[in-house]
Amino acid sequence: MFFHLNLNKDIEIEPRFFGPRLQDILKQKVTSEVEGTCSGLYGFMLMVTDIGSIGKGKIREGTGSAVFHVQYTCLVFRPFKGEVLDAVVSSVNKMGFFADAGPLQIFVSQHLIPSHYRVEVTDDAAFESEENAPPIKAGASVRVRLMGLKAEANQLFCVATIAEDFLGIVGD
């Protein structure tokens, strides 16, 4: 699920950047430090949409650099248990398969795949169906339901299933 959050961050700027373009440099630094990161609390930081207020800088003694308190608005992707996502299979092995839904990597165990699929481990590993359904192989689009989510400080891990109605291979 996607959210628009108001967040805060302290940004340290070296003295060589003090000058008329200080606000532009602060905006660039917030964007480069935040976008593309993952927070266990908020999820994946996709994009800084707005820079709110920039506080007055406080000079650090000894270094001469200044720390600015910046408020910004960010678009985040935070998955939840039970959520249904479309993903692309990235790799298949005898234990199951890995799929990517944007920046999120999902594992689907062979126990959470319908019983009519059997793994075929060759050069191009895939789960082949006994009912003439399309195979689950690298590059295939699948619809999954998240069964478990583990959030750590800077990473998210997900386990999902395709053994329910309306889940599995999407398209041909």
Tab-separated table of N, CA and C in Angstrom:
chain	number	residue	atom	x	y	z
A	1	MET	N	0.838	-1.160	0.000
A	1	MET	CA	0.000	0.000	0.000
A	1	MET	C	0.896	1.240	0.000
A	2	PHE	N	0.440	2.277	-0.631
A	2	PHE	CA	1.221	3.507	-0.739
A	2	PHE	C	0.689	4.552	0.231
A	3	PHE	N	1.598	5.291	0.835
A	3	PHE	CA	1.236	6.338	1.787
A	3	PHE	C	2.033	7.605	1.480
A	4	HIS	N	1.461	8.716	1.861
A	4	HIS	CA	2.108	10.019	1.748
A	4	HIS	C	2.370	10.479	3.176
A	5	LEU	N	3.628	10.513	3.597
A	5	LEU	CA	3.964	10.815	4.985
A	5	LEU	C	4.730	12.122	5.120
A	6	ASN	N	4.505	12.782	6.241
A	6	ASN	CA	5.293	13.951	6.620
A	6	ASN	C	6.376	13.475	7.573
A	7	LEU	N	7.633	13.659	7.209
A	7	LEU	CA	8.756	13.177	8.004
A	7	LEU	C	9.760	14.295	8.259
A	8	ASN	N	10.697	14.048	9.173
A	8	ASN	CA	11.741	15.017	9.538
A	8	ASN	C	13.098	14.354	9.406
A	9	LYS	N	14.106	15.151	9.139
A	9	LYS	CA	15.472	14.631	9.050
A	9	LYS	C	16.447	15.762	9.343
A	10	ASP	N	17.517	15.438	10.052
A	10	ASP	CA	18.598	16.397	10.283
A	10	ASP	C	19.655	16.176	9.221
A	11	ILE	N	19.991	17.251	8.513
A	11	ILE	CA	20.954	17.191	7.415
A	11	ILE	C	22.181	18.013	7.785
A	12	GLU	N	23.360	17.400	7.642
A	12	GLU	CA	24.613	18.101	7.932
A	12	GLU	C	25.228	18.602	6.629
A	13	ILE	N	25.575	19.881	6.616
A	13	ILE	CA	26.152	20.527	5.433
A	13	ILE	C	27.529	21.079	5.792
A	14	GLU	N	28.495	20.797	4.924
A	14	GLU	CA	29.854	21.297	5.128
A	14	GLU	C	29.915	22.799	4.818
A	15	PRO	N	30.866	23.496	5.392
A	15	PRO	CA	30.958	24.951	5.195
A	15	PRO	C	31.154	25.376	3.739
A	16	ARG	N	31.770	24.527	2.914
A	16	ARG	CA	32.003	24.921	1.519
A	16	ARG	C	30.706	25.102	0.733
A	17	PHE	N	29.579	24.581	1.272
A	17	PHE	CA	28.293	24.717	0.579
A	17	PHE	C	27.476	25.913	1.073
A	18	PHE	N	27.983	26.632	2.081
A	18	PHE	CA	27.266	27.815	2.569
A	18	PHE	C	27.302	28.876	1.481
A	19	GLY	N	26.168	29.461	1.190
A	19	GLY	CA	26.113	30.483	0.163
A	19	GLY	C	24.688	30.649	-0.349
A	20	PRO	N	24.545	31.311	-1.491
A	20	PRO	CA	23.202	31.620	-1.996
A	20	PRO	C	22.404	30.376	-2.424
A	21	ARG	N	23.082	29.258	-2.723
A	21	ARG	CA	22.366	28.043	-3.171
A	21	ARG	C	22.170	27.037	-2.036
A	22	LEU	N	22.260	27.477	-0.782
A	22	LEU	CA	22.191	26.577	0.369
A	22	LEU	C	20.876	25.795	0.402
A	23	GLN	N	19.749	26.458	0.136
A	23	GLN	CA	18.462	25.746	0.176
A	23	GLN	C	18.376	24.696	-0.921
A	24	ASP	N	18.876	24.996	-2.114
A	24	ASP	CA	18.871	24.007	-3.195
A	24	ASP	C	19.734	22.801	-2.829
A	25	ILE	N	20.864	23.047	-2.225
A	25	ILE	CA	21.764	21.960	-1.826
A	25	ILE	C	21.105	21.112	-0.743
A	26	LEU	N	20.410	21.756	0.201
A	26	LEU	CA	19.696	21.009	1.239
A	26	LEU	C	18.614	20.119	0.627
A	27	LYS	N	17.884	20.645	-0.338
A	27	LYS	CA	16.831	19.863	-0.992
A	27	LYS	C	17.423	18.664	-1.734
A	28	GLN	N	18.530	18.893	-2.442
A	28	GLN	CA	19.191	17.797	-3.159
A	28	GLN	C	19.709	16.735	-2.197
A	29	LYS	N	20.254	17.180	-1.068
A	29	LYS	CA	20.808	16.233	-0.103
A	29	LYS	C	19.704	15.407	0.560
A	30	VAL	N	18.573	16.020	0.892
A	30	VAL	CA	17.446	15.270	1.459
A	30	VAL	C	16.971	14.229	0.454
A	31	THR	N	16.805	14.637	-0.794
A	31	THR	CA	16.342	13.718	-1.831
A	31	THR	C	17.312	12.557	-2.007
A	32	SER	N	18.604	12.842	-2.076
A	32	SER	CA	19.581	11.764	-2.304
A	32	SER	C	19.713	10.833	-1.098
A	33	GLU	N	19.532	11.344	0.121
A	33	GLU	CA	19.662	10.509	1.310
A	33	GLU	C	18.407	9.688	1.597
A	34	VAL	N	17.243	10.138	1.127
A	34	VAL	CA	15.985	9.483	1.486
A	34	VAL	C	15.483	8.553	0.385
A	35	GLU	N	15.460	9.014	-0.857
A	35	GLU	CA	14.879	8.217	-1.938
A	35	GLU	C	15.633	6.910	-2.143
A	36	GLY	N	14.894	5.829	-2.284
A	36	GLY	CA	15.482	4.525	-2.535
A	36	GLY	C	15.908	3.774	-1.287
A	37	THR	N	15.668	4.333	-0.116
A	37	THR	CA	16.027	3.643	1.118
A	37	THR	C	14.827	2.879	1.665
A	38	CYS	N	15.085	2.039	2.627
A	38	CYS	CA	14.036	1.254	3.262
A	38	CYS	C	14.103	1.460	4.761
A	39	SER	N	12.962	1.688	5.362
A	39	SER	CA	12.853	1.824	6.805
A	39	SER	C	11.901	0.739	7.290
A	40	GLY	N	12.291	-0.013	8.302
A	40	GLY	CA	11.424	-1.048	8.836
A	40	GLY	C	10.112	-0.493	9.351
A	41	LEU	N	10.119	0.743	9.795
A	41	LEU	CA	8.914	1.370	10.335
A	41	LEU	C	7.983	1.888	9.245
A	42	TYR	N	8.535	2.572	8.241
A	42	TYR	CA	7.710	3.211	7.215
A	42	TYR	C	7.640	2.440	5.903
A	43	GLY	N	8.613	1.606	5.596
A	43	GLY	CA	8.637	0.871	4.333
A	43	GLY	C	9.659	1.479	3.387
A	44	PHE	N	9.416	1.314	2.088
A	44	PHE	CA	10.338	1.789	1.066
A	44	PHE	C	10.038	3.254	0.737
A	45	MET	N	11.058	4.102	0.853
A	45	MET	CA	10.924	5.522	0.536
A	45	MET	C	11.076	5.674	-0.974
A	46	LEU	N	9.992	5.916	-1.670
A	46	LEU	CA	10.026	5.959	-3.123
A	46	LEU	C	10.411	7.318	-3.674
A	47	MET	N	9.843	8.382	-3.086
A	47	MET	CA	10.060	9.697	-3.681
A	47	MET	C	9.765	10.806	-2.678
A	48	VAL	N	10.627	11.802	-2.640
A	48	VAL	CA	10.365	13.004	-1.855
A	48	VAL	C	9.507	13.901	-2.724
A	49	THR	N	8.287	14.174	-2.287
A	49	THR	CA	7.364	14.958	-3.100
A	49	THR	C	7.402	16.449	-2.784
A	50	ASP	N	7.795	16.796	-1.551
A	50	ASP	CA	7.803	18.209	-1.183
A	50	ASP	C	8.761	18.418	-0.013
A	51	ILE	N	9.458	19.537	-0.047
A	51	ILE	CA	10.296	19.942	1.081
A	51	ILE	C	9.522	21.026	1.803
A	52	GLY	N	9.178	20.747	3.055
A	52	GLY	CA	8.408	21.712	3.838
A	52	GLY	C	9.301	22.820	4.356
A	53	SER	N	9.454	22.865	5.657
A	53	SER	CA	10.271	23.926	6.248
A	53	SER	C	11.694	23.436	6.498
A	54	ILE	N	12.595	24.362	6.400
A	54	ILE	CA	14.002	24.110	6.702
A	54	ILE	C	14.356	24.984	7.888
A	55	GLY	N	14.738	24.345	8.985
A	55	GLY	CA	15.049	25.083	10.204
A	55	GLY	C	16.365	25.839	10.105
A	56	LYS	N	16.604	26.675	11.106
A	56	LYS	CA	17.866	27.395	11.169
A	56	LYS	C	18.969	26.410	11.496
A	57	GLY	N	20.092	26.537	10.839
A	57	GLY	CA	21.202	25.630	11.047
A	57	GLY	C	21.903	25.878	12.361
A	58	LYS	N	22.424	24.795	12.926
A	58	LYS	CA	23.221	24.904	14.151
A	58	LYS	C	24.642	24.489	13.799
A	59	ILE	N	25.587	25.365	14.101
A	59	ILE	CA	26.988	25.121	13.781
A	59	ILE	C	27.562	24.088	14.747
A	60	ARG	N	28.267	23.115	14.186
A	60	ARG	CA	28.958	22.113	15.002
A	60	ARG	C	30.358	22.628	15.295
A	61	GLU	N	30.696	22.652	16.557
A	61	GLU	CA	32.017	23.137	16.935
A	61	GLU	C	33.092	22.154	16.509
A	62	GLY	N	34.178	22.657	16.056
A	62	GLY	CA	35.305	21.831	15.656
A	62	GLY	C	35.306	21.514	14.170
A	63	THR	N	34.135	21.299	13.583
A	63	THR	CA	34.095	20.953	12.161
A	63	THR	C	33.673	22.131	11.306
A	64	GLY	N	32.883	23.030	11.868
A	64	GLY	CA	32.388	24.172	11.099
A	64	GLY	C	31.163	23.846	10.273
A	65	SER	N	30.769	22.594	10.217
A	65	SER	CA	29.575	22.243	9.447
A	65	SER	C	28.324	22.629	10.241
A	66	ALA	N	27.205	22.673	9.544
A	66	ALA	CA	25.943	23.055	10.171
A	66	ALA	C	24.922	21.931	9.985
A	67	VAL	N	24.052	21.782	10.981
A	67	VAL	CA	22.994	20.778	10.938
A	67	VAL	C	21.664	21.516	10.819
A	68	PHE	N	20.889	21.145	9.788
A	68	PHE	CA	19.592	21.761	9.532
A	68	PHE	C	18.497	20.723	9.754
A	69	HIS	N	17.436	21.115	10.438
A	69	HIS	CA	16.272	20.242	10.631
A	69	HIS	C	15.311	20.499	9.465
A	70	VAL	N	15.074	19.460	8.652
A	70	VAL	CA	14.273	19.612	7.441
A	70	VAL	C	13.000	18.764	7.561
A	71	GLN	N	11.854	19.370	7.269
A	71	GLN	CA	10.584	18.646	7.206
A	71	GLN	C	10.260	18.422	5.736
A	72	TYR	N	9.869	17.187	5.388
A	72	TYR	CA	9.585	16.860	4.000
A	72	TYR	C	8.415	15.888	3.925
A	73	THR	N	7.831	15.789	2.740
A	73	THR	CA	6.745	14.855	2.475
A	73	THR	C	7.273	13.796	1.526
A	74	CYS	N	6.977	12.534	1.828
A	74	CYS	CA	7.551	11.428	1.083
A	74	CYS	C	6.466	10.413	0.720
A	75	LEU	N	6.585	9.832	-0.486
A	75	LEU	CA	5.713	8.750	-0.914
A	75	LEU	C	6.400	7.447	-0.541
A	76	VAL	N	5.713	6.601	0.250
A	76	VAL	CA	6.302	5.343	0.710
A	76	VAL	C	5.446	4.155	0.292
A	77	PHE	N	6.097	3.006	0.129
A	77	PHE	CA	5.431	1.748	-0.178
A	77	PHE	C	5.607	0.842	1.026
A	78	ARG	N	4.502	0.538	1.726
A	78	ARG	CA	4.544	-0.291	2.933
A	78	ARG	C	3.569	-1.447	2.775
A	79	PRO	N	4.059	-2.664	2.541
A	79	PRO	CA	3.166	-3.813	2.406
A	79	PRO	C	2.643	-4.282	3.768
A	80	PHE	N	1.478	-4.945	3.750
A	80	PHE	CA	0.875	-5.467	4.965
A	80	PHE	C	0.482	-6.925	4.786
A	81	LYS	N	0.423	-7.652	5.865
A	81	LYS	CA	0.002	-9.048	5.843
A	81	LYS	C	-1.423	-9.120	5.287
A	82	GLY	N	-1.657	-10.048	4.339
A	82	GLY	CA	-2.967	-10.216	3.730
A	82	GLY	C	-3.162	-9.409	2.461
A	83	GLU	N	-2.253	-8.528	2.155
A	83	GLU	CA	-2.350	-7.694	0.957
A	83	GLU	C	-2.054	-8.526	-0.297
A	84	VAL	N	-2.783	-8.258	-1.368
A	84	VAL	CA	-2.576	-8.950	-2.642
A	84	VAL	C	-1.775	-8.034	-3.555
A	85	LEU	N	-0.675	-8.585	-4.122
A	85	LEU	CA	0.217	-7.814	-4.989
A	85	LEU	C	0.490	-8.575	-6.276
A	86	ASP	N	0.735	-7.848	-7.343
A	86	ASP	CA	1.228	-8.442	-8.581
A	86	ASP	C	2.750	-8.329	-8.553
A	87	ALA	N	3.418	-9.420	-8.932
A	87	ALA	CA	4.879	-9.458	-8.882
A	87	ALA	C	5.404	-10.185	-10.105
A	88	VAL	N	6.704	-10.065	-10.327
A	88	VAL	CA	7.381	-10.744	-11.433
A	88	VAL	C	8.367	-11.740	-10.835
A	89	VAL	N	8.299	-12.989	-11.266
A	89	VAL	CA	9.174	-14.040	-10.763
A	89	VAL	C	10.608	-13.731	-11.182
A	90	SER	N	11.516	-13.742	-10.209
A	90	SER	CA	12.923	-13.459	-10.513
A	90	SER	C	13.769	-14.726	-10.554
A	91	SER	N	13.446	-15.700	-9.710
A	91	SER	CA	14.195	-16.955	-9.743
A	91	SER	C	13.341	-18.081	-9.175
A	92	VAL	N	13.624	-19.304	-9.648
A	92	VAL	CA	12.896	-20.498	-9.223
A	92	VAL	C	13.920	-21.523	-8.753
A	93	ASN	N	13.629	-22.188	-7.636
A	93	ASN	CA	14.456	-23.307	-7.176
A	93	ASN	C	13.539	-24.374	-6.601
A	94	LYS	N	14.087	-25.487	-6.125
A	94	LYS	CA	13.253	-26.590	-5.672
A	94	LYS	C	12.484	-26.270	-4.391
A	95	MET	N	12.873	-25.228	-3.681
A	95	MET	CA	12.188	-24.834	-2.448
A	95	MET	C	11.003	-23.915	-2.691
A	96	GLY	N	10.939	-23.287	-3.865
A	96	GLY	CA	9.889	-22.341	-4.190
A	96	GLY	C	10.396	-21.346	-5.212
A	97	PHE	N	9.876	-20.118	-5.150
A	97	PHE	CA	10.380	-19.085	-6.068
A	97	PHE	C	10.391	-17.725	-5.393
A	98	PHE	N	11.247	-16.850	-5.931
A	98	PHE	CA	11.335	-15.462	-5.492
A	98	PHE	C	10.686	-14.595	-6.555
A	99	ALA	N	9.964	-13.573	-6.104
A	99	ALA	CA	9.327	-12.631	-7.021
A	99	ALA	C	9.563	-11.216	-6.503
A	100	ASP	N	9.535	-10.256	-7.411
A	100	ASP	CA	9.745	-8.855	-7.060
A	100	ASP	C	8.489	-8.051	-7.354
A	101	ALA	N	8.038	-7.306	-6.352
A	101	ALA	CA	6.930	-6.364	-6.520
A	101	ALA	C	7.513	-4.981	-6.254
A	102	GLY	N	8.028	-4.362	-7.303
A	102	GLY	CA	8.752	-3.104	-7.131
A	102	GLY	C	10.027	-3.394	-6.364
A	103	PRO	N	10.301	-2.653	-5.274
A	103	PRO	CA	11.532	-2.892	-4.509
A	103	PRO	C	11.425	-4.068	-3.532
A	104	LEU	N	10.233	-4.630	-3.379
A	104	LEU	CA	9.988	-5.691	-2.400
A	104	LEU	C	10.279	-7.062	-2.986
A	105	GLN	N	11.096	-7.865	-2.268
A	105	GLN	CA	11.344	-9.231	-2.700
A	105	GLN	C	10.474	-10.168	-1.867
A	106	ILE	N	9.790	-11.086	-2.565
A	106	ILE	CA	8.815	-11.986	-1.948
A	106	ILE	C	9.263	-13.414	-2.209
A	107	PHE	N	9.130	-14.274	-1.192
A	107	PHE	CA	9.404	-15.697	-1.369
A	107	PHE	C	8.092	-16.466	-1.263
A	108	VAL	N	7.860	-17.389	-2.209
A	108	VAL	CA	6.703	-18.278	-2.187
A	108	VAL	C	7.240	-19.697	-2.076
A	109	SER	N	6.976	-20.337	-0.948
A	109	SER	CA	7.448	-21.698	-0.698
A	109	SER	C	6.672	-22.693	-1.558
A	110	GLN	N	7.276	-23.855	-1.845
A	110	GLN	CA	6.590	-24.878	-2.629
A	110	GLN	C	5.338	-25.378	-1.904
A	111	HIS	N	5.271	-25.209	-0.577
A	111	HIS	CA	4.096	-25.608	0.194
A	111	HIS	C	2.946	-24.619	0.052
A	112	LEU	N	3.247	-23.443	-0.477
A	112	LEU	CA	2.227	-22.410	-0.673
A	112	LEU	C	1.897	-22.225	-2.150
A	113	ILE	N	2.239	-23.242	-2.954
A	113	ILE	CA	1.938	-23.283	-4.385
A	113	ILE	C	0.915	-24.401	-4.576
A	114	PRO	N	-0.100	-24.227	-5.438
A	114	PRO	CA	-1.103	-25.287	-5.621
A	114	PRO	C	-0.461	-26.642	-5.917
A	115	SER	N	-1.104	-27.713	-5.453
A	115	SER	CA	-0.528	-29.055	-5.524
A	115	SER	C	-0.365	-29.582	-6.950
A	116	HIS	N	-1.090	-29.004	-7.941
A	116	HIS	CA	-0.944	-29.484	-9.315
A	116	HIS	C	0.321	-28.959	-10.000
A	117	TYR	N	1.103	-28.136	-9.314
A	117	TYR	CA	2.387	-27.668	-9.845
A	117	TYR	C	3.505	-28.550	-9.296
A	118	ARG	N	4.415	-28.935	-10.145
A	118	ARG	CA	5.589	-29.722	-9.772
A	118	ARG	C	6.826	-29.000	-10.282
A	119	VAL	N	7.877	-29.026	-9.473
A	119	VAL	CA	9.094	-28.329	-9.867
A	119	VAL	C	9.859	-29.155	-10.886
A	120	GLU	N	10.353	-28.484	-11.902
A	120	GLU	CA	11.220	-29.074	-12.928
A	120	GLU	C	12.544	-28.326	-12.861
A	121	VAL	N	13.538	-28.943	-12.223
A	121	VAL	CA	14.837	-28.291	-12.066
A	121	VAL	C	15.735	-28.699	-13.237
A	122	THR	N	15.873	-27.796	-14.179
A	122	THR	CA	16.760	-27.973	-15.328
A	122	THR	C	17.560	-26.693	-15.472
A	123	ASP	N	18.046	-26.408	-16.676
A	123	ASP	CA	18.746	-25.139	-16.906
A	123	ASP	C	17.813	-23.964	-16.668
A	124	ASP	N	16.552	-24.117	-17.067
A	124	ASP	CA	15.533	-23.083	-16.902
A	124	ASP	C	14.488	-23.619	-15.919
A	125	ALA	N	14.797	-23.534	-14.594
A	125	ALA	CA	13.922	-24.101	-13.572
A	125	ALA	C	12.539	-23.464	-13.633
A	126	ALA	N	11.508	-24.286	-13.430
A	126	ALA	CA	10.135	-23.800	-13.462
A	126	ALA	C	9.230	-24.756	-12.706
A	127	PHE	N	8.098	-24.262	-12.264
A	127	PHE	CA	7.037	-25.100	-11.720
A	127	PHE	C	6.069	-25.363	-12.862
A	128	GLU	N	5.993	-26.609	-13.292
A	128	GLU	CA	5.119	-27.023	-14.398
A	128	GLU	C	3.804	-27.529	-13.826
A	129	SER	N	2.698	-27.236	-14.511
A	129	SER	CA	1.376	-27.652	-14.066
A	129	SER	C	0.939	-28.926	-14.771
A	130	GLU	N	0.241	-29.786	-14.027
A	130	GLU	CA	-0.335	-30.997	-14.609
A	130	GLU	C	-1.663	-30.690	-15.294
A	131	GLU	N	-2.193	-29.494	-15.136
A	131	GLU	CA	-3.495	-29.106	-15.681
A	131	GLU	C	-3.370	-28.117	-16.841
A	132	ASN	N	-2.257	-28.135	-17.536
A	132	ASN	CA	-2.004	-27.271	-18.691
A	132	ASN	C	-2.066	-25.780	-18.373
A	133	ALA	N	-1.814	-25.415	-17.128
A	133	ALA	CA	-1.717	-24.000	-16.765
A	133	ALA	C	-0.325	-23.512	-17.165
A	134	PRO	N	-0.161	-22.231	-17.372
A	134	PRO	CA	1.175	-21.710	-17.727
A	134	PRO	C	2.192	-22.023	-16.626
A	135	PRO	N	3.439	-22.275	-16.985
A	135	PRO	CA	4.462	-22.585	-15.973
A	135	PRO	C	4.870	-21.338	-15.196
A	136	ILE	N	5.322	-21.571	-13.982
A	136	ILE	CA	5.865	-20.491	-13.162
A	136	ILE	C	7.375	-20.531	-13.357
A	137	LYS	N	7.892	-19.563	-14.095
A	137	LYS	CA	9.322	-19.501	-14.377
A	137	LYS	C	9.777	-18.051	-14.299
A	138	ALA	N	11.071	-17.832	-14.361
A	138	ALA	CA	11.616	-16.477	-14.284
A	138	ALA	C	10.996	-15.608	-15.370
A	139	GLY	N	10.529	-14.426	-14.974
A	139	GLY	CA	9.905	-13.493	-15.908
A	139	GLY	C	8.393	-13.575	-15.939
A	140	ALA	N	7.798	-14.600	-15.322
A	140	ALA	CA	6.343	-14.748	-15.318
A	140	ALA	C	5.719	-13.765	-14.325
A	141	SER	N	4.534	-13.272	-14.645
A	141	SER	CA	3.790	-12.388	-13.743
A	141	SER	C	2.882	-13.231	-12.864
A	142	VAL	N	2.931	-12.991	-11.563
A	142	VAL	CA	2.101	-13.733	-10.623
A	142	VAL	C	1.373	-12.774	-9.686
A	143	ARG	N	0.231	-13.226	-9.210
A	143	ARG	CA	-0.521	-12.476	-8.196
A	143	ARG	C	-0.405	-13.262	-6.900
A	144	VAL	N	0.079	-12.628	-5.840
A	144	VAL	CA	0.341	-13.293	-4.572
A	144	VAL	C	-0.393	-12.592	-3.431
A	145	ARG	N	-0.622	-13.359	-2.358
A	145	ARG	CA	-1.159	-12.779	-1.114
A	145	ARG	C	-0.069	-12.904	-0.064
A	146	LEU	N	0.280	-11.790	0.573
A	146	LEU	CA	1.333	-11.791	1.585
A	146	LEU	C	0.845	-12.507	2.839
A	147	MET	N	1.608	-13.500	3.263
A	147	MET	CA	1.256	-14.302	4.439
A	147	MET	C	2.031	-13.849	5.672
A	148	GLY	N	3.223	-13.382	5.465
A	148	GLY	CA	4.054	-12.951	6.574
A	148	GLY	C	4.977	-11.837	6.149
A	149	LEU	N	5.287	-10.978	7.087
A	149	LEU	CA	6.135	-9.816	6.813
A	149	LEU	C	7.045	-9.623	8.005
A	150	LYS	N	8.335	-9.531	7.744
A	150	LYS	CA	9.294	-9.281	8.804
A	150	LYS	C	10.003	-7.978	8.490
A	151	ALA	N	9.865	-7.026	9.389
A	151	ALA	CA	10.493	-5.720	9.196
A	151	ALA	C	11.704	-5.610	10.101
A	152	GLU	N	12.836	-5.283	9.505
A	152	GLU	CA	14.044	-5.008	10.268
A	152	GLU	C	14.377	-3.540	10.099
A	153	ALA	N	15.492	-3.118	10.652
A	153	ALA	CA	15.842	-1.698	10.654
A	153	ALA	C	15.840	-1.085	9.260
A	154	ASN	N	16.411	-1.783	8.274
A	154	ASN	CA	16.475	-1.194	6.936
A	154	ASN	C	16.151	-2.211	5.846
A	155	GLN	N	15.278	-3.176	6.151
A	155	GLN	CA	14.941	-4.192	5.176
A	155	GLN	C	13.579	-4.799	5.506
A	156	LEU	N	12.856	-5.246	4.470
A	156	LEU	CA	11.583	-5.945	4.637
A	156	LEU	C	11.674	-7.308	3.963
A	157	PHE	N	11.199	-8.341	4.644
A	157	PHE	CA	11.162	-9.689	4.096
A	157	PHE	C	9.713	-10.145	4.056
A	158	CYS	N	9.286	-10.784	2.949
A	158	CYS	CA	7.905	-11.241	2.818
A	158	CYS	C	7.841	-12.690	2.372
A	159	VAL	N	6.836	-13.406	2.885
A	159	VAL	CA	6.490	-14.745	2.438
A	159	VAL	C	5.057	-14.653	1.948
A	160	ALA	N	4.783	-15.297	0.798
A	160	ALA	CA	3.457	-15.176	0.197
A	160	ALA	C	2.951	-16.531	-0.277
A	161	THR	N	1.684	-16.552	-0.707
A	161	THR	CA	1.068	-17.750	-1.237
A	161	THR	C	0.413	-17.454	-2.577
A	162	ILE	N	0.293	-18.525	-3.391
A	162	ILE	CA	-0.516	-18.442	-4.611
A	162	ILE	C	-1.546	-19.569	-4.605
A	163	ALA	N	-1.720	-20.246	-3.453
A	163	ALA	CA	-2.618	-21.395	-3.339
A	163	ALA	C	-4.011	-20.979	-2.881
A	164	GLU	N	-4.539	-19.918	-3.446
A	164	GLU	CA	-5.895	-19.462	-3.142
A	164	GLU	C	-6.579	-19.076	-4.443
A	165	ASP	N	-7.879	-18.877	-4.371
A	165	ASP	CA	-8.636	-18.466	-5.551
A	165	ASP	C	-8.136	-17.107	-6.050
A	166	PHE	N	-8.082	-16.972	-7.363
A	166	PHE	CA	-7.708	-15.733	-8.066
A	166	PHE	C	-6.252	-15.328	-7.893
A	167	LEU	N	-5.416	-16.245	-7.364
A	167	LEU	CA	-3.982	-15.989	-7.248
A	167	LEU	C	-3.246	-16.898	-8.207
A	168	GLY	N	-2.019	-16.585	-8.507
A	168	GLY	CA	-1.194	-17.413	-9.394
A	168	GLY	C	-0.750	-16.633	-10.600
A	169	ILE	N	-0.560	-17.339	-11.711
A	169	ILE	CA	-0.083	-16.717	-12.942
A	169	ILE	C	-1.108	-15.713	-13.452
A	170	VAL	N	-0.600	-14.531	-13.847
A	170	VAL	CA	-1.447	-13.476	-14.395
A	170	VAL	C	-1.148	-13.379	-15.889
A	171	GLY	N	-2.143	-13.521	-16.736
A	171	GLY	CA	-1.935	-13.444	-18.191
A	171	GLY	C	-1.275	-14.698	-18.689
A	172	ASP	N	-0.762	-14.668	-19.911
A	172	ASP	CA	-0.101	-15.846	-20.511
A	172	ASP	C	1.364	-15.622	-20.715
